[in-house]
Short mmCIF file of C-alpha atoms in Angstrom, two decimals:
data_model
loop_
_atom_site.label_atom_id
_atom_site.label_comp_id
_atom_site.label_asym_id
_atom_site.label_seq_id
_atom_site.Cartn_x
_atom_site.Cartn_y
_atom_site.Cartn_z
CA MET A 282 0.01 -0.01 -0.03
CA ALA A 283 3.24 2.24 0.31
CA CYS A 284 2.43 2.49 -3.92
CA MET A 285 -1.00 3.97 -2.75
CA ARG A 286 -0.01 6.58 -0.48
CA ARG A 287 2.87 7.91 -2.33
CA CYS A 288 0.95 8.39 -5.73
CA PRO A 289 1.00 12.32 -6.33
CA THR A 290 -1.96 12.19 -8.46
CA GLN A 291 -4.57 9.21 -6.27
CA ALA A 292 -3.74 6.87 -8.96
CA ILE A 293 -3.56 3.42 -7.17
CA ARG A 294 -6.52 1.62 -5.51
CA VAL A 295 -5.71 -1.50 -3.87
CA ARG A 296 -8.41 -3.88 -4.60
CA HIS A 297 -8.92 -7.63 -3.98
CA GLY A 298 -5.51 -7.32 -2.42
CA ARG A 299 -3.74 -5.73 -6.10
CA ALA A 300 -2.76 -2.25 -6.95
CA GLN A 301 -4.57 -0.96 -10.01
CA ILE A 302 -3.14 1.90 -11.36
CA SER A 303 -5.48 4.28 -13.35
CA GLU A 304 -3.91 5.10 -16.94
CA GLU A 305 -6.14 8.50 -16.90
CA LEU A 306 -4.65 9.96 -13.65
CA CYS A 307 -0.89 8.36 -14.11
CA VAL A 308 1.69 10.59 -14.68
CA ASP A 309 4.92 7.83 -15.08
CA CYS A 310 6.62 9.69 -12.25
CA GLY A 311 7.81 6.80 -10.98
CA LEU A 312 7.48 7.22 -6.94
CA CYS A 313 5.11 4.21 -7.01
CA LEU A 314 8.45 1.70 -8.34
CA SER A 315 10.73 3.18 -5.61
CA ALA A 316 7.97 2.76 -2.86
CA CYS A 317 7.04 -0.66 -3.40
CA PRO A 318 9.12 -2.97 -0.85
CA GLU A 319 8.12 -5.90 -3.26
CA GLY A 320 8.59 -4.63 -6.74
CA ALA A 321 5.45 -5.52 -8.01
CA VAL A 322 5.20 -2.03 -9.95
CA VAL A 323 7.26 -3.33 -13.42
CA PRO A 324 8.00 -0.31 -16.37
CA MET A 325 7.72 -1.01 -19.84
CA ALA A 326 11.59 -0.90 -20.26
CA ASP A 327 13.75 -2.43 -22.94
CA GLN A 328 16.53 -4.99 -22.25
CA VAL A 329 20.09 -4.57 -24.14
CA THR A 330 19.60 -7.27 -25.51
CA GLU A 331 16.95 -6.51 -27.59
CA MET A 332 19.37 -4.54 -29.44
CA SER A 333 20.87 -7.22 -31.24
CA ARG A 334 18.10 -7.29 -33.78
CA PHE A 335 20.11 -3.75 -35.53
CA ALA A 336 22.84 -4.02 -38.03
CA TYR A 337 24.10 -0.66 -36.08
CA LYS A 338 23.32 0.09 -33.05
CA ALA A 339 24.01 3.59 -31.85
CA VAL A 340 23.26 4.29 -27.95
CA VAL A 341 22.74 8.00 -26.77
CA PRO A 342 23.15 7.92 -22.70
CA SER A 343 21.18 10.19 -20.36
CA PRO A 344 24.07 12.58 -18.83
CA VAL A 345 22.94 11.08 -15.83
CA LEU A 346 24.55 7.94 -16.71
CA TYR A 347 28.17 9.80 -16.11
CA ALA A 348 27.18 10.22 -13.04
CA GLN A 349 26.75 7.09 -11.43
CA PHE A 350 30.88 6.11 -11.97
CA GLY A 351 32.38 8.98 -9.61
CA PRO A 352 34.66 12.11 -10.45
CA ASP A 353 37.79 10.65 -11.65
CA ILE A 354 36.30 8.26 -14.30
CA HIS A 355 36.23 10.66 -17.31
CA PRO A 356 32.99 10.14 -19.13
CA TYR A 357 35.09 9.35 -22.30
CA ILE A 358 35.71 6.07 -20.61
CA VAL A 359 31.89 5.79 -20.19
CA HIS A 360 31.53 6.03 -24.15
CA LEU A 361 34.31 3.44 -24.36
CA ALA A 362 32.96 1.13 -22.16
CA LEU A 363 29.37 1.34 -23.99
CA ARG A 364 31.04 0.16 -27.15
CA GLU A 365 32.66 -2.79 -25.36
CA LEU A 366 29.16 -3.67 -24.11
CA GLY A 367 28.44 -3.89 -27.86
CA PHE A 368 27.58 -0.24 -29.19
CA ASP A 369 29.02 0.80 -32.20
CA GLU A 370 28.43 3.98 -31.97
CA VAL A 371 28.09 6.12 -28.52
CA ALA A 372 26.15 9.86 -29.31
CA ASP A 373 26.18 12.07 -26.48
CA VAL A 374 23.66 14.86 -25.89
CA SER A 375 25.59 17.90 -25.15
CA ALA A 376 25.52 19.56 -28.81
CA SER A 377 21.67 19.43 -28.97
CA THR A 378 21.33 20.53 -25.30
CA ALA A 379 23.70 23.51 -25.95
CA ALA A 380 21.42 24.12 -29.61
CA LEU A 381 18.12 23.98 -27.44
CA ALA A 382 19.35 25.78 -24.78
CA ALA A 383 20.30 28.96 -27.12
CA ALA A 384 16.94 28.37 -28.78
CA LEU A 385 15.05 28.42 -25.55
CA ALA A 386 16.41 31.91 -24.55
CA LYS A 387 15.57 33.11 -28.21
CA TYR A 388 12.39 32.12 -27.60
CA LEU A 389 11.67 33.49 -24.19
CA GLU A 390 13.35 36.73 -25.73
CA THR A 391 10.76 36.93 -28.24
CA TYR A 392 7.62 35.69 -26.29
CA GLN A 393 4.83 37.55 -25.81
CA GLY A 394 2.03 36.07 -24.42
CA ARG A 395 0.81 34.78 -20.77
CA ARG A 396 3.49 34.20 -18.40
CA PRO A 397 5.60 32.20 -16.75
CA LEU A 398 6.66 29.93 -19.44
CA ILE A 399 7.35 26.38 -18.23
CA SER A 400 10.13 23.99 -19.13
CA SER A 401 9.60 20.97 -21.48
CA HIS A 402 12.32 18.36 -20.91
CA CYS A 403 10.57 16.66 -17.78
CA PRO A 404 7.87 14.45 -19.16
CA SER A 405 6.39 13.35 -16.04
CA THR A 406 5.96 17.44 -15.50
CA LEU A 407 4.23 17.65 -18.99
CA ARG A 408 1.53 14.98 -17.83
CA LEU A 409 1.27 16.04 -14.31
CA ILE A 410 0.38 19.72 -16.58
CA GLN A 411 -2.47 17.80 -18.55
CA VAL A 412 -4.03 15.72 -15.93
CA LYS A 413 -4.02 17.86 -13.00
CA TYR A 414 -3.55 22.07 -14.51
CA PRO A 415 -5.38 21.98 -17.73
CA ASP A 416 -5.06 25.82 -17.66
CA LEU A 417 -1.04 25.62 -17.68
CA VAL A 418 -0.91 23.83 -21.02
CA GLU A 419 -0.30 26.75 -22.64
CA LEU A 420 2.09 27.88 -20.78
CA ILE A 421 4.50 24.56 -21.80
CA VAL A 422 7.56 25.78 -23.83
CA PRO A 423 6.61 23.72 -27.45
CA LEU A 424 10.53 23.35 -28.11
CA ASP A 425 11.85 19.55 -28.13
CA VAL A 426 13.60 17.51 -25.57
CA PRO A 427 17.59 17.00 -26.12
CA ARG A 428 17.51 13.79 -26.40
CA GLU A 429 14.86 13.31 -29.25
CA VAL A 430 16.59 16.03 -31.18
CA THR A 431 20.31 14.04 -30.82
CA ALA A 432 18.08 10.72 -32.48
CA ARG A 433 16.40 12.55 -35.23
CA GLU A 434 20.02 14.10 -36.18
CA LEU A 435 21.64 10.50 -35.60
CA ARG A 436 18.19 9.24 -37.75
CA ARG A 437 18.99 11.63 -40.65
CA SER A 438 22.94 11.19 -40.76
CA LEU A 439 23.44 7.43 -40.33
CA PRO A 440 22.34 5.69 -42.76
CA ALA A 441 23.37 7.45 -45.49
CA LYS A 442 27.17 7.60 -43.82
CA LEU A 443 27.09 3.72 -43.34
CA GLY A 444 25.13 2.81 -46.40
CA LEU A 445 22.42 1.01 -44.65
CA ALA A 446 18.53 0.85 -45.01
CA PRO A 447 17.16 3.23 -41.97
CA GLU A 448 15.46 0.19 -40.49
CA GLN A 449 18.86 -1.49 -40.00
CA VAL A 450 20.03 0.91 -37.83
CA GLY A 451 19.21 1.25 -34.17
CA ILE A 452 19.03 4.12 -32.07
CA ILE A 453 18.56 3.42 -28.02
CA TYR A 454 18.59 5.88 -25.00
CA LEU A 455 19.56 5.30 -21.76
CA ALA A 456 16.61 6.27 -19.46
CA PRO A 457 17.29 8.00 -15.76
CA CYS A 458 13.21 7.25 -15.49
CA PRO A 459 10.10 5.86 -16.60
CA ALA A 460 8.53 9.08 -17.84
CA LYS A 461 11.31 9.20 -20.73
CA ILE A 462 10.74 5.53 -21.36
CA VAL A 463 6.80 5.81 -21.88
CA SER A 464 7.41 9.31 -23.51
CA ILE A 465 9.93 7.11 -25.88
CA LYS A 466 7.50 3.90 -26.46
CA GLN A 467 4.22 6.26 -26.54
CA PRO A 468 4.71 9.78 -27.49
CA ALA A 469 2.32 12.23 -26.87
CA GLU A 470 3.94 15.00 -28.65
CA LYS A 471 4.36 13.44 -31.86
CA GLU A 472 3.88 10.22 -34.03
CA LYS A 473 6.73 8.33 -33.19
CA SER A 474 9.88 9.07 -31.30
CA TYR A 475 13.20 9.11 -33.01
CA PHE A 476 14.28 6.24 -30.82
CA ASP A 477 13.99 2.65 -31.47
CA GLY A 478 14.00 1.54 -27.73
CA ALA A 479 14.69 2.76 -24.21
CA VAL A 480 16.81 0.79 -21.09
CA ALA A 481 16.88 2.00 -17.40
CA ILE A 482 20.08 2.97 -16.35
CA ARG A 483 19.56 0.97 -13.43
CA ASP A 484 19.80 -2.54 -15.66
CA VAL A 485 22.69 -1.77 -18.03
CA TYR A 486 24.62 -0.62 -15.06
CA PRO A 487 25.62 -4.29 -13.70
CA VAL A 488 26.62 -5.02 -16.71
CA LEU A 489 28.12 -1.95 -17.86
CA LEU A 490 30.23 -1.52 -14.85
CA PRO A 491 32.86 -4.12 -14.92
CA HIS A 492 33.40 -2.47 -18.94
CA VAL A 493 34.01 1.17 -16.96
CA VAL A 494 36.38 -0.63 -14.35
CA ALA A 495 38.38 -2.20 -17.31
CA ALA A 496 38.48 0.77 -19.51
CA LYS A 497 39.26 3.05 -16.68
CA ARG A 498 42.97 0.85 -16.47
CA ARG A 499 43.63 1.24 -20.34
CA PHE A 500 42.71 4.96 -20.11
CA ALA A 501 44.89 7.80 -21.48
CA GLU A 502 43.85 11.21 -22.00
CA SER A 503 44.82 11.36 -25.34
CA GLN A 504 42.41 8.68 -26.34
CA VAL A 505 39.68 11.40 -26.38
CA PRO A 506 39.12 12.41 -29.45
CA GLY A 507 39.14 16.31 -31.41
CA ASP A 508 35.65 16.68 -31.77
CA TYR A 509 34.51 15.42 -28.28
CA THR A 510 32.17 17.46 -26.76
CA PHE A 511 30.83 16.78 -22.77
CA ASP A 512 28.54 18.99 -20.99
CA PRO A 513 26.56 17.53 -17.64
CA GLY A 514 23.32 19.20 -19.69
CA TRP A 515 20.20 19.93 -17.67
CA ALA A 516 20.32 16.87 -15.24
CA THR A 517 20.21 18.72 -11.70
CA THR A 518 17.62 21.39 -10.95
CA GLY A 519 18.92 24.96 -12.00
CA ALA A 520 21.06 23.77 -14.99
CA LEU A 521 18.78 24.67 -17.42
CA THR A 522 17.91 28.33 -16.25
CA ARG A 523 21.47 28.45 -15.99
CA PHE A 524 21.92 27.94 -19.49
CA ALA A 525 18.95 30.03 -20.55
CA SER A 526 19.96 32.64 -18.16
CA SER A 527 16.32 34.44 -18.17
CA ALA A 528 15.81 37.71 -15.80
CA ASN A 529 13.46 35.91 -13.68
CA TRP A 530 13.63 32.41 -13.29
CA LEU A 531 12.74 30.12 -10.93
CA ALA A 532 14.08 26.29 -10.63
CA VAL A 533 11.89 23.70 -8.99
CA ALA A 534 12.20 19.86 -8.59
CA GLY A 535 9.99 17.18 -6.54
CA ILE A 536 6.48 17.15 -7.98
CA ASP A 537 4.92 18.07 -4.29
CA GLN A 538 7.02 21.03 -4.42
CA VAL A 539 6.08 21.28 -8.64
CA MET A 540 2.30 21.22 -7.67
CA ARG A 541 2.98 23.79 -4.91
CA ILE A 542 4.17 26.42 -7.73
CA PHE A 543 1.80 25.00 -10.43
CA ASP A 544 -1.05 25.91 -7.39
CA ASP A 545 0.89 29.37 -7.19
CA ILE A 546 0.58 30.09 -11.10
CA GLU A 547 -3.18 29.17 -11.07
CA ASN A 548 -3.53 31.30 -8.69
CA SER A 549 -1.70 34.12 -10.14
CA LYS A 550 0.96 34.53 -7.47
CA LEU A 551 4.03 34.56 -9.13
CA ARG A 552 3.48 37.33 -11.57
CA ASN A 553 7.29 38.42 -12.09
CA VAL A 554 8.72 34.85 -13.07
CA ASP A 555 9.06 34.43 -16.81
CA PHE A 556 10.28 31.07 -16.60
CA VAL A 557 9.37 27.96 -14.70
CA GLU A 558 12.23 24.95 -14.72
CA ALA A 559 10.30 21.88 -13.29
CA MET A 560 11.68 18.59 -13.01
CA ALA A 561 9.16 15.58 -11.25
CA CYS A 562 12.25 14.20 -9.07
CA MET A 563 14.01 15.28 -6.06
CA MET A 564 17.27 17.36 -7.28
CA GLY A 565 16.21 16.74 -11.06
CA CYS A 566 17.06 13.99 -13.74
CA ILE A 567 20.23 12.48 -10.65
CA GLY A 568 17.19 11.67 -8.79
CA GLY A 569 15.23 9.45 -11.17
CA PRO A 570 13.90 6.52 -10.29
CA PHE A 571 16.07 4.38 -12.31
CA VAL A 572 19.82 5.74 -11.25
CA VAL A 573 21.86 3.39 -9.19
CA GLU A 574 23.99 6.30 -7.14
CA ASN A 575 22.50 8.22 -4.34
CA PRO A 576 21.55 11.59 -5.83
CA TYR A 577 23.26 13.72 -3.51
CA VAL A 578 26.82 11.72 -4.33
CA ALA A 579 25.43 12.08 -8.02
CA ARG A 580 25.52 15.77 -7.97
CA ALA A 581 28.92 15.95 -6.34
CA THR A 582 29.99 13.81 -9.48
CA ILE A 583 28.72 16.01 -11.77
CA GLU A 584 29.84 19.39 -10.69
CA ARG A 585 33.41 17.89 -10.25
CA GLN A 586 32.73 16.59 -13.84
CA ARG A 587 31.52 20.25 -14.51
CA GLU A 588 34.98 21.43 -13.62
CA ARG A 589 37.48 18.75 -14.88
CA TYR A 590 35.93 17.69 -18.09
CA VAL A 591 33.61 19.84 -19.81
CA ARG A 592 33.76 20.57 -23.35
CA GLN A 593 31.45 22.96 -24.98
CA CYS A 594 30.46 22.68 -28.24
CA ASP A 595 30.31 26.04 -30.59
CA VAL A 596 26.73 27.41 -31.14
CA ASP A 597 25.65 28.26 -34.24
CA PHE A 598 23.38 31.15 -33.58
CA ALA A 599 22.44 31.97 -37.22
CA GLU A 600 21.87 28.27 -37.57
CA ILE A 601 19.46 28.06 -34.20
CA GLU A 602 17.18 31.12 -35.62
CA ARG A 603 17.04 29.65 -39.04
CA ARG A 604 16.12 26.70 -37.66
CA LEU A 605 13.46 28.21 -34.92
CA ARG A 606 11.85 30.04 -38.18
CA GLN A 607 11.61 26.41 -39.73
CA ARG A 608 9.95 25.19 -36.68
CA TYR A 609 12.85 22.60 -36.35
CA TYR A 610 12.99 22.32 -32.90
CA PHE A 611 9.47 22.38 -32.40
CA PHE A 612 6.81 19.79 -31.08
CA GLU A 613 5.17 17.99 -33.65
CA HIS A 614 1.95 17.84 -31.80
CA PRO A 615 1.13 20.70 -29.53
CA ILE A 616 0.69 19.41 -26.11
CA LEU A 617 -3.33 19.53 -25.13
CA PRO A 618 -4.94 19.45 -21.80
CA ARG A 619 -6.05 15.58 -20.61
CA PRO A 620 -8.57 16.94 -18.23
CA THR A 621 -9.77 14.05 -15.94
CA ARG A 622 -13.57 13.67 -15.80
CA TYR A 623 -13.68 13.03 -12.24
CA PHE A 624 -17.35 12.43 -12.39
CA ASP A 625 -19.32 12.78 -15.39
CA THR A 626 -19.55 15.18 -18.33
CA ASP A 627 -23.03 17.08 -16.79
CA ILE A 628 -22.02 19.84 -14.53
CA GLU A 629 -25.51 19.25 -12.60
CA THR A 630 -24.50 15.66 -11.76
CA SER A 631 -21.34 15.88 -11.00
CA ILE A 632 -22.76 18.83 -8.18
CA LYS A 633 -25.32 16.53 -6.31
CA ARG A 634 -22.20 14.15 -6.80
CA ILE A 635 -19.77 16.46 -5.04
CA LYS A 636 -22.77 16.63 -2.38
CA GLU A 637 -23.10 12.76 -1.67
CA ARG A 638 -19.38 12.99 -1.66
CA GLU A 639 -19.26 14.94 1.15
CA ARG A 640 -22.17 13.72 2.84
CA VAL A 641 -20.60 10.32 2.76
CA TYR A 642 -16.92 11.50 4.02
CA GLN A 643 -19.08 13.65 6.96
CA LYS A 644 -19.38 9.69 7.97
CA LEU A 645 -16.09 8.19 7.73
CA ARG A 646 -13.28 8.28 10.34
CA GLN A 647 -11.45 10.85 8.19
CA ILE A 648 -8.10 9.27 9.57
CA ASP A 649 -6.61 8.05 5.83
CA CYS A 650 -5.98 4.60 7.36
CA GLY A 651 -6.08 3.47 3.76
CA CYS A 652 -7.28 -0.42 4.46
CA CYS A 653 -10.37 0.31 2.21
CA GLY A 654 -7.69 0.43 -0.57
CA ALA A 655 -7.74 4.12 -1.35
CA PRO A 656 -5.48 6.83 -0.09
CA THR A 657 -7.14 9.11 2.01
CA CYS A 658 -11.20 8.92 3.27
CA LEU A 659 -12.18 11.75 0.30
CA ALA A 660 -10.99 9.68 -2.29
CA PHE A 661 -12.79 6.46 -0.81
CA ALA A 662 -16.16 8.04 -0.81
CA GLU A 663 -15.39 9.87 -4.06
CA ASP A 664 -14.61 6.10 -5.50
CA PHE A 665 -18.09 5.27 -3.78
CA VAL A 666 -19.97 7.56 -5.26
CA ARG A 667 -18.85 7.01 -8.55
CA GLY A 668 -20.12 3.11 -8.11
CA GLU A 669 -16.49 1.84 -7.53
CA ALA A 670 -16.35 1.23 -3.93
CA GLU A 671 -18.52 -0.62 -1.15
CA LEU A 672 -19.58 1.45 2.05
CA THR A 673 -18.53 -2.03 3.51
CA ASP A 674 -14.75 -1.62 2.03
CA CYS A 675 -14.69 0.69 4.96
CA ILE A 676 -13.41 -1.27 8.26
CA PHE A 677 -14.72 1.26 10.66
CA LEU A 678 -18.27 1.47 8.94
CA ARG A 679 -18.10 -2.36 8.47
CA GLN A 680 -17.58 -2.72 12.53
CA GLN A 681 -20.33 -0.24 12.71
CA GLU A 682 -23.04 -2.52 11.13
CA THR A 683 -21.88 -6.08 12.61
CA ARG A 684 -22.27 -4.66 15.92
CA VAL A 685 -24.82 -6.63 17.94
CA PRO A 686 -26.80 -4.08 20.25
CA SER A 687 -26.56 -5.63 23.72
CA MET B 57 -9.07 32.33 7.56
CA THR B 58 -6.64 33.80 10.39
CA GLY B 59 -5.33 37.46 9.92
CA GLY B 60 -1.68 37.31 9.88
CA ASP B 61 -1.61 33.69 9.19
CA PHE B 62 0.79 34.01 6.03
CA VAL B 63 1.90 29.95 6.23
CA ASN B 64 -2.04 29.12 5.21
CA ALA B 65 -2.31 31.91 3.52
CA GLY B 66 -4.08 30.29 -0.17
CA LEU B 67 -5.16 26.90 1.09
CA VAL B 68 -9.09 27.92 0.74
CA SER B 69 -8.43 28.82 -2.78
CA THR B 70 -6.52 26.28 -3.87
CA GLU B 71 -9.16 24.11 -2.07
CA ILE B 72 -12.01 25.52 -4.03
CA LYS B 73 -9.87 25.85 -7.04
CA SER B 74 -9.56 21.75 -6.47
CA LEU B 75 -13.52 21.19 -5.73
CA LEU B 76 -14.07 23.02 -9.24
CA LYS B 77 -12.03 21.09 -11.51
CA THR B 78 -13.62 18.22 -9.55
CA ILE B 79 -17.08 18.83 -11.04
CA GLY B 80 -15.43 19.41 -14.10
CA PHE B 81 -16.00 23.22 -14.50
CA ASP B 82 -14.24 24.84 -17.86
CA PRO B 83 -10.23 25.59 -17.14
CA THR B 84 -10.44 29.30 -17.86
CA LEU B 85 -13.51 30.02 -15.47
CA ILE B 86 -11.61 28.20 -12.73
CA ARG B 87 -8.73 30.22 -13.23
CA ARG B 88 -10.87 33.32 -13.25
CA VAL B 89 -12.38 31.96 -9.75
CA ALA B 90 -9.22 30.96 -8.07
CA ILE B 91 -7.31 34.30 -8.82
CA ALA B 92 -9.92 36.11 -7.42
CA THR B 93 -10.61 34.41 -4.36
CA TYR B 94 -6.86 34.19 -3.62
CA GLU B 95 -6.76 37.83 -3.95
CA GLY B 96 -9.71 37.69 -1.69
CA GLU B 97 -7.89 35.49 1.10
CA MET B 98 -4.44 37.53 0.96
CA ASN B 99 -6.85 40.79 1.64
CA VAL B 100 -8.21 38.97 5.06
CA VAL B 101 -4.44 37.30 6.01
CA MET B 102 -2.42 40.61 5.29
CA HIS B 103 -6.06 43.12 6.39
CA ALA B 104 -8.20 41.48 8.62
CA ARG B 105 -8.54 39.68 11.96
CA ARG B 106 -10.42 36.58 10.65
CA GLY B 107 -12.59 35.89 7.30
CA THR B 108 -14.84 33.31 5.94
CA VAL B 109 -15.16 32.00 2.21
CA GLN B 110 -18.54 30.67 1.19
CA LEU B 111 -18.73 29.35 -2.43
CA LEU B 112 -22.15 28.09 -3.63
CA VAL B 113 -22.63 26.28 -6.94
CA ASN B 114 -24.93 25.47 -9.44
CA PRO B 115 -24.56 24.86 -13.08
CA GLN B 116 -25.17 27.94 -14.23
CA ALA B 117 -23.04 30.56 -12.01
CA ILE B 118 -20.06 30.19 -9.01
CA LEU B 119 -20.55 32.31 -6.27
CA VAL B 120 -18.22 32.98 -3.81
CA THR B 121 -18.59 35.58 -0.90
CA ILE B 122 -15.84 36.68 1.36
CA THR B 123 -16.75 38.01 4.68
CA ASP B 124 -14.32 39.13 7.24
CA GLU B 125 -14.20 40.60 10.88
CA GLY B 126 -11.83 43.77 10.43
CA SER B 127 -10.97 47.55 10.56
CA GLY B 128 -13.18 47.87 7.38
CA ILE B 129 -12.66 50.06 4.46
CA PRO B 130 -12.99 53.72 5.00
CA ASP B 131 -12.99 54.97 1.27
CA ILE B 132 -14.29 51.76 -1.05
CA GLU B 133 -13.61 53.97 -4.56
CA LEU B 134 -9.98 54.68 -3.45
CA ALA B 135 -9.52 51.38 -2.70
CA MET B 136 -10.46 50.34 -5.81
CA GLN B 137 -7.99 52.23 -7.69
CA GLU B 138 -5.51 50.20 -8.98
CA GLY B 139 -2.09 50.75 -6.80
CA TYR B 140 -3.65 51.83 -4.04
CA SER B 141 -2.46 49.93 -1.45
CA THR B 142 -2.42 49.89 2.35
CA ALA B 143 0.20 47.07 2.99
CA THR B 144 2.75 47.27 5.19
CA GLU B 145 6.67 47.54 4.40
CA GLU B 146 6.97 43.79 5.72
CA MET B 147 3.90 42.73 3.34
CA ARG B 148 5.45 44.42 0.79
CA ALA B 149 8.83 42.73 1.62
CA MET B 150 6.62 39.30 1.37
CA GLY B 151 5.53 40.68 -2.21
CA PHE B 152 2.55 41.50 -1.41
CA GLY B 153 0.53 45.24 -1.76
CA SER B 154 0.53 45.88 -5.47
CA GLY B 155 -2.80 47.39 -4.76
CA MET B 156 -4.33 45.00 -7.67
CA GLY B 157 -6.14 43.09 -5.40
CA LEU B 158 -9.69 44.59 -5.32
CA PRO B 159 -9.38 45.42 -9.10
CA ASN B 160 -8.35 42.06 -10.21
CA MET B 161 -11.33 40.82 -8.26
CA LYS B 162 -13.36 43.01 -9.97
CA LYS B 163 -11.95 42.13 -13.25
CA ASN B 164 -11.64 38.76 -12.98
CA ALA B 165 -15.52 37.85 -11.90
CA ASP B 166 -18.69 38.41 -13.81
CA ASP B 167 -20.28 40.38 -11.20
CA PHE B 168 -18.11 42.05 -7.93
CA PHE B 169 -20.09 43.53 -4.79
CA ILE B 170 -18.35 45.43 -2.01
CA THR B 171 -19.89 46.39 1.46
CA SER B 172 -17.89 47.50 4.22
CA GLU B 173 -18.03 48.93 7.72
CA VAL B 174 -15.34 50.80 9.67
CA GLY B 175 -14.64 48.77 12.86
CA LYS B 176 -16.55 45.78 11.82
CA GLY B 177 -15.42 44.63 8.58
CA THR B 178 -16.11 43.93 5.28
CA VAL B 179 -18.03 41.48 2.59
CA VAL B 180 -17.27 40.91 -1.44
CA ARG B 181 -19.44 38.98 -3.48
CA MET B 182 -18.26 37.70 -6.64
CA LYS B 183 -20.58 36.15 -9.23
CA PHE B 184 -18.94 34.05 -11.90
CA ILE B 185 -21.36 32.75 -14.70
CA VAL B 186 -20.85 29.06 -16.58
#
């Protein structure tokens, strides 16, 4: 029942001893995965072995991957290790990150509409807005994310360069969270992701680690190619706003805090803020459910890596402006609200049901014990009104009913 | 709502917003109600001893009545002017007191009535047409 209590959108009910997740309400944040002591929540991730069906295999790691190995491991060592694991090419997102940061800065500069704008790179935050804050959908920056832009460019260049058919080239993402995997397997902002699959970092870590250790032993700084670029990117909270250098920004991480900020935006409280970077995981992607390293350790590692290994790529600002005009960086589909109809489409019936919910709620102990399988007494009252629960599911009401008068 | 309680300020309007979302009203309408209610709630926290919000909902309209016990407003016409504020230095330091509260409430509501008695308190009634 830990999963049910932890779910920020109350999407989980425990019925007949099993947890059921409402697809309508789920925002893919993965908190249930981390909360479950039994490991019963299984995400839809791929395995590395499934990549053998491709003649040429390219891998795009989330920058979070580099932070899993400690500050003495040069990020290029991780590239070498991934090659030894069987990937033909390792592509870094840093070039796309730099380009998109410049595109975002340009977009913020020329944007005239309602403020604050909200970052688009955390898919769980996007789902949260679609489900719980439909009025804020229009504030989401419509720019695509570094991983997709990286994969898109590989997909365009690789087949011709290698003389292979497009379907022979496989591009895979190493993800820190389930939300990014869902955004690749069931994208909402485009017809199809530019990736062929997505593997959880925690699944690749055990097989990758021996190769990292071995590669470190043989590694010499001179092996790093001249065109190699590295930047830890937007993996920690506040990093994107550092890139975008907008005057009035706010960086928030952790889904509960994100919801508080979104409530403030809805109340029109944050009037002087132009841009909000919002990430569902504590401390940003390094706090994702699919990482191995403790996020505080990972952040320390990233800061060291930033000092030691950063090699920025050149940004061609004229080219970025040209691409912005062509809408190259934009999401294919607009992000639309996905409001959940809690009761009924008809307002009058809804109002009646809200009253009924209140009447039932007043009969309950209001201690949110969770024994009925709903996370709170109010959620239980709502389930009952919707016809999805019996009053006798509540252990206190059941006791009252069965007590024999003396 | 309790005057001076800045820690819990905003909870009432957030709760009202969540209730309206559950019922399934149009998001733009909910935003107007939320903004106006939040401003009203902040006015109570800043200027009154305590206050209540009454919410009446039917398929045609949403009515919000905010009643407070406090010092009241001597000159309502002046208080309704944009930029006019009696907020203290401390309230301004917290980001409030821009003198937009009452004008914003009036702007977001379809109907807006305000009555006040000096030394007793203020009543704001707002109607939002569905």
